[in-house]
Amino acid sequence: MPELTPVLSADEIRLLVKNMAQRISVDYRDRELVMIAVLKGAFVFLADLIRELTIPVKVDFLQAGSYGDGTRSCGAIRLVKDIGLDIREKDVLLVEDIVDTGLTVNWILDHLKSFQPRSLGVCSLIDKRERRETEVPISYSGHVTGKGFLVGYGLDYAEAYRQLPGLYHLKL
Ligand code: IMP
Ligand code: MG
């Protein structure tokens, strides 16, 4: 039976998200901000994040699939769903739930660069550094962690646990 240990409560996440949104609102005032969330994990985070912004924003989604084993991506990535908005000359922030090895985000960044945005940054709720394989330019991160598999607040294990309002460590 998998075991869940609390990592961040819903209240703690709310504070982190509010803080990130405030920093983004300052940095992107008078810009044309487009937030692109990576499906599916980042949808809860994006929904809370944009509601704490004090500046206008446009939203889009992208889905990438990796051929990993469920807890680890192996680096071979394919595009499942592309963005629909025109982001040329826009200030784009990629919104991720968690950056682990970094392979997924860097692949997505390369893809988005081909649309020639004015700027391109990364905002990740969780920065999991222990298994990082490639440097990722994360401009905003809410929580830094080491090893371990996290679920809840949009993050899944085999599509389960996304609905939990807090974040938990899953002992497999
Ligand atoms: P990366 O390419 O190794 O950085 O993997 C990034 C993707 O793997 C994330 O967008 C998540 O979908 C998934 N992932 C990595 N670590 C976790 C975790 O601890 N919990 C849930 N999903 C994770
Ligand atoms: Mg993800």
Short mmCIF file of C-alpha atoms and ligand atoms in Angstrom, two decimals:
data_model
loop_
_atom_site.label_atom_id
_atom_site.label_comp_id
_atom_site.label_asym_id
_atom_site.label_seq_id
_atom_site.Cartn_x
_atom_site.Cartn_y
_atom_site.Cartn_z
CA MET A 1 0.00 0.00 0.00
CA PRO A 2 1.61 3.36 -1.05
CA GLU A 3 2.28 5.71 1.86
CA LEU A 4 1.74 9.49 1.75
CA THR A 5 3.74 11.90 3.92
CA PRO A 6 2.74 15.60 3.96
CA VAL A 7 5.27 17.99 2.37
CA LEU A 8 3.31 21.24 1.91
CA SER A 9 -0.19 22.00 3.15
CA ALA A 10 -2.77 23.78 1.00
CA ASP A 11 -2.20 26.94 3.10
CA GLU A 12 1.57 26.78 2.62
CA ILE A 13 1.13 26.34 -1.14
CA ARG A 14 -1.25 29.31 -1.24
CA LEU A 15 1.45 31.52 0.29
CA LEU A 16 4.15 30.27 -2.09
CA VAL A 17 1.91 30.81 -5.10
CA LYS A 18 0.89 34.28 -3.96
CA ASN A 19 4.52 35.23 -3.47
CA MET A 20 5.49 34.00 -6.95
CA ALA A 21 2.53 35.82 -8.51
CA GLN A 22 3.56 39.07 -6.81
CA ARG A 23 7.12 38.80 -8.15
CA ILE A 24 5.84 37.99 -11.64
CA SER A 25 3.37 40.89 -11.53
CA VAL A 26 6.23 43.30 -10.81
CA ASP A 27 8.66 41.83 -13.34
CA TYR A 28 6.10 41.63 -16.18
CA ARG A 29 4.20 44.89 -15.69
CA ASP A 30 3.83 46.71 -19.02
CA ARG A 31 4.78 43.53 -20.90
CA GLU A 32 2.63 41.14 -22.92
CA LEU A 33 2.69 38.10 -20.68
CA VAL A 34 1.64 34.70 -21.96
CA MET A 35 1.71 31.80 -19.52
CA ILE A 36 2.01 28.36 -21.05
CA ALA A 37 1.26 25.52 -18.67
CA VAL A 38 2.55 22.03 -19.24
CA LEU A 39 -0.28 19.50 -19.10
CA LYS A 40 -1.41 17.80 -17.15
CA GLY A 41 0.46 18.39 -13.90
CA ALA A 42 0.61 22.20 -13.98
CA PHE A 43 -3.11 22.90 -14.44
CA VAL A 44 -3.90 23.34 -10.74
CA PHE A 45 -0.85 25.55 -10.17
CA LEU A 46 -1.65 27.72 -13.22
CA ALA A 47 -5.25 28.18 -12.12
CA ASP A 48 -4.17 29.48 -8.70
CA LEU A 49 -1.20 31.46 -10.02
CA ILE A 50 -3.11 33.58 -12.57
CA ARG A 51 -5.75 34.47 -9.97
CA GLU A 52 -3.04 36.05 -7.78
CA LEU A 53 -1.59 38.13 -10.63
CA THR A 54 -2.26 41.87 -10.66
CA ILE A 55 -1.38 42.23 -14.37
CA PRO A 56 -3.12 40.98 -17.54
CA VAL A 57 -2.14 37.56 -18.84
CA LYS A 58 -3.01 35.22 -21.68
CA VAL A 59 -2.99 31.49 -21.08
CA ASP A 60 -2.20 28.49 -23.24
CA PHE A 61 -1.36 24.83 -22.77
CA LEU A 62 1.09 22.37 -24.17
CA GLN A 63 1.46 18.66 -23.50
CA ALA A 64 4.64 16.71 -23.89
CA GLY A 65 4.96 13.00 -23.33
CA SER A 66 8.10 11.22 -22.30
CA TYR A 67 8.80 7.57 -22.72
CA GLY A 68 9.85 7.11 -19.10
CA ASP A 69 8.74 4.49 -16.59
CA GLY A 70 6.28 6.63 -14.62
CA THR A 71 8.66 8.06 -12.04
CA ARG A 72 11.47 9.10 -14.34
CA SER A 73 11.63 10.49 -17.86
CA CYS A 74 14.21 8.93 -20.15
CA GLY A 75 14.81 11.96 -22.34
CA ALA A 76 12.95 10.84 -25.45
CA ILE A 77 10.17 13.41 -25.61
CA ARG A 78 7.31 13.89 -28.04
CA LEU A 79 4.77 16.68 -28.45
CA VAL A 80 1.24 15.52 -27.63
CA LYS A 81 -0.48 18.92 -27.84
CA ASP A 82 1.01 22.15 -29.15
CA ILE A 83 0.12 25.73 -28.21
CA GLY A 84 -2.60 27.58 -30.12
CA LEU A 85 -1.71 31.22 -29.39
CA ASP A 86 0.70 33.23 -31.47
CA ILE A 87 3.59 33.94 -29.07
CA ARG A 88 5.89 35.73 -31.53
CA GLU A 89 7.32 38.84 -29.80
CA LYS A 90 5.41 37.99 -26.59
CA ASP A 91 6.89 37.56 -23.10
CA VAL A 92 6.38 33.90 -22.39
CA LEU A 93 6.56 32.12 -19.05
CA LEU A 94 6.48 28.35 -19.14
CA VAL A 95 4.59 27.06 -16.09
CA GLU A 96 5.62 23.64 -14.80
CA ASP A 97 4.60 21.62 -11.77
CA ILE A 98 8.04 20.16 -11.15
CA VAL A 99 11.44 20.18 -12.82
CA ASP A 100 13.33 16.95 -12.17
CA THR A 101 16.05 15.89 -14.63
CA GLY A 102 15.25 19.04 -16.60
CA LEU A 103 15.06 17.15 -19.91
CA THR A 104 11.35 17.85 -20.45
CA VAL A 105 11.52 21.59 -19.77
CA ASN A 106 14.59 22.10 -21.91
CA TRP A 107 13.01 20.21 -24.77
CA ILE A 108 9.88 22.38 -24.47
CA LEU A 109 11.96 25.57 -24.28
CA ASP A 110 13.75 24.63 -27.50
CA HIS A 111 10.39 24.01 -29.13
CA LEU A 112 8.96 27.36 -27.96
CA LYS A 113 12.05 29.25 -29.11
CA SER A 114 11.15 28.30 -32.67
CA PHE A 115 8.09 30.62 -32.38
CA GLN A 116 10.43 33.55 -31.62
CA PRO A 117 8.96 34.92 -28.37
CA ARG A 118 10.38 38.22 -27.10
CA SER A 119 11.46 36.51 -23.90
CA LEU A 120 11.11 33.03 -22.45
CA GLY A 121 11.24 32.13 -18.77
CA VAL A 122 10.39 29.20 -16.54
CA CYS A 123 8.16 29.20 -13.48
CA SER A 124 8.05 25.90 -11.61
CA LEU A 125 6.19 25.18 -8.39
CA ILE A 126 8.84 22.64 -7.41
CA ASP A 127 12.52 22.52 -8.24
CA LYS A 128 13.75 18.96 -7.59
CA ARG A 129 17.50 19.21 -7.96
CA GLU A 130 18.97 15.81 -7.08
CA ARG A 131 18.54 14.21 -10.49
CA ARG A 132 19.12 17.30 -12.65
CA GLU A 133 20.91 16.24 -15.84
CA THR A 134 20.85 19.49 -17.75
CA GLU A 135 20.90 23.07 -16.54
CA VAL A 136 17.46 24.70 -16.55
CA PRO A 137 16.95 28.49 -16.41
CA ILE A 138 14.25 28.57 -13.69
CA SER A 139 13.28 32.20 -13.04
CA TYR A 140 10.64 31.46 -10.39
CA SER A 141 10.39 28.41 -8.18
CA GLY A 142 8.16 27.95 -5.16
CA HIS A 143 9.82 25.10 -3.36
CA VAL A 144 13.18 23.38 -3.69
CA THR A 145 13.45 19.72 -2.82
CA GLY A 146 15.89 16.85 -3.11
CA LYS A 147 15.01 13.29 -3.94
CA GLY A 148 11.62 11.67 -3.61
CA PHE A 149 8.44 11.43 -5.59
CA LEU A 150 5.79 14.07 -4.89
CA VAL A 151 2.06 13.89 -5.57
CA GLY A 152 -0.99 16.11 -5.09
CA TYR A 153 -1.86 19.66 -6.20
CA GLY A 154 -1.96 18.45 -9.81
CA LEU A 155 1.00 16.08 -9.60
CA ASP A 156 0.26 12.44 -10.22
CA TYR A 157 1.59 8.97 -9.89
CA ALA A 158 0.05 6.86 -12.68
CA GLU A 159 -2.71 9.53 -13.00
CA ALA A 160 -3.73 9.24 -9.32
CA TYR A 161 -3.56 11.82 -6.49
CA ARG A 162 -3.90 14.98 -8.66
CA GLN A 163 -6.95 16.08 -6.67
CA LEU A 164 -5.20 16.36 -3.29
CA PRO A 165 -5.08 20.03 -2.13
CA GLY A 166 -1.66 19.58 -0.51
CA LEU A 167 1.65 18.08 -1.66
CA TYR A 168 2.77 14.71 -0.38
CA HIS A 169 5.79 12.51 -0.61
CA LEU A 170 4.81 9.13 -2.02
CA LYS A 171 6.65 6.11 -0.73
CA LEU A 172 6.36 3.47 -3.43
P1 IMP B 1 12.04 15.81 -16.08
O1 IMP B 1 12.08 15.77 -17.57
O2 IMP B 1 12.82 14.70 -15.46
O3 IMP B 1 12.41 17.15 -15.51
O4 IMP B 1 10.58 15.45 -15.65
C1 IMP B 1 9.62 16.36 -15.59
C2 IMP B 1 8.26 15.70 -15.53
O5 IMP B 1 8.28 14.43 -14.86
C3 IMP B 1 7.37 16.59 -14.72
O6 IMP B 1 6.73 17.52 -15.55
C4 IMP B 1 6.43 15.60 -14.09
O7 IMP B 1 5.36 15.35 -14.99
C5 IMP B 1 7.23 14.33 -13.94
N1 IMP B 1 7.77 14.25 -12.56
C6 IMP B 1 9.06 14.36 -12.17
N2 IMP B 1 9.18 14.23 -10.85
C7 IMP B 1 7.93 14.07 -10.38
C8 IMP B 1 7.38 13.92 -9.05
O8 IMP B 1 8.07 13.91 -8.02
N3 IMP B 1 6.03 13.77 -8.98
C9 IMP B 1 5.21 13.80 -10.07
N4 IMP B 1 5.68 13.94 -11.31
C10 IMP B 1 7.02 14.08 -11.47
MG MG B 2 4.65 17.65 -15.86
#
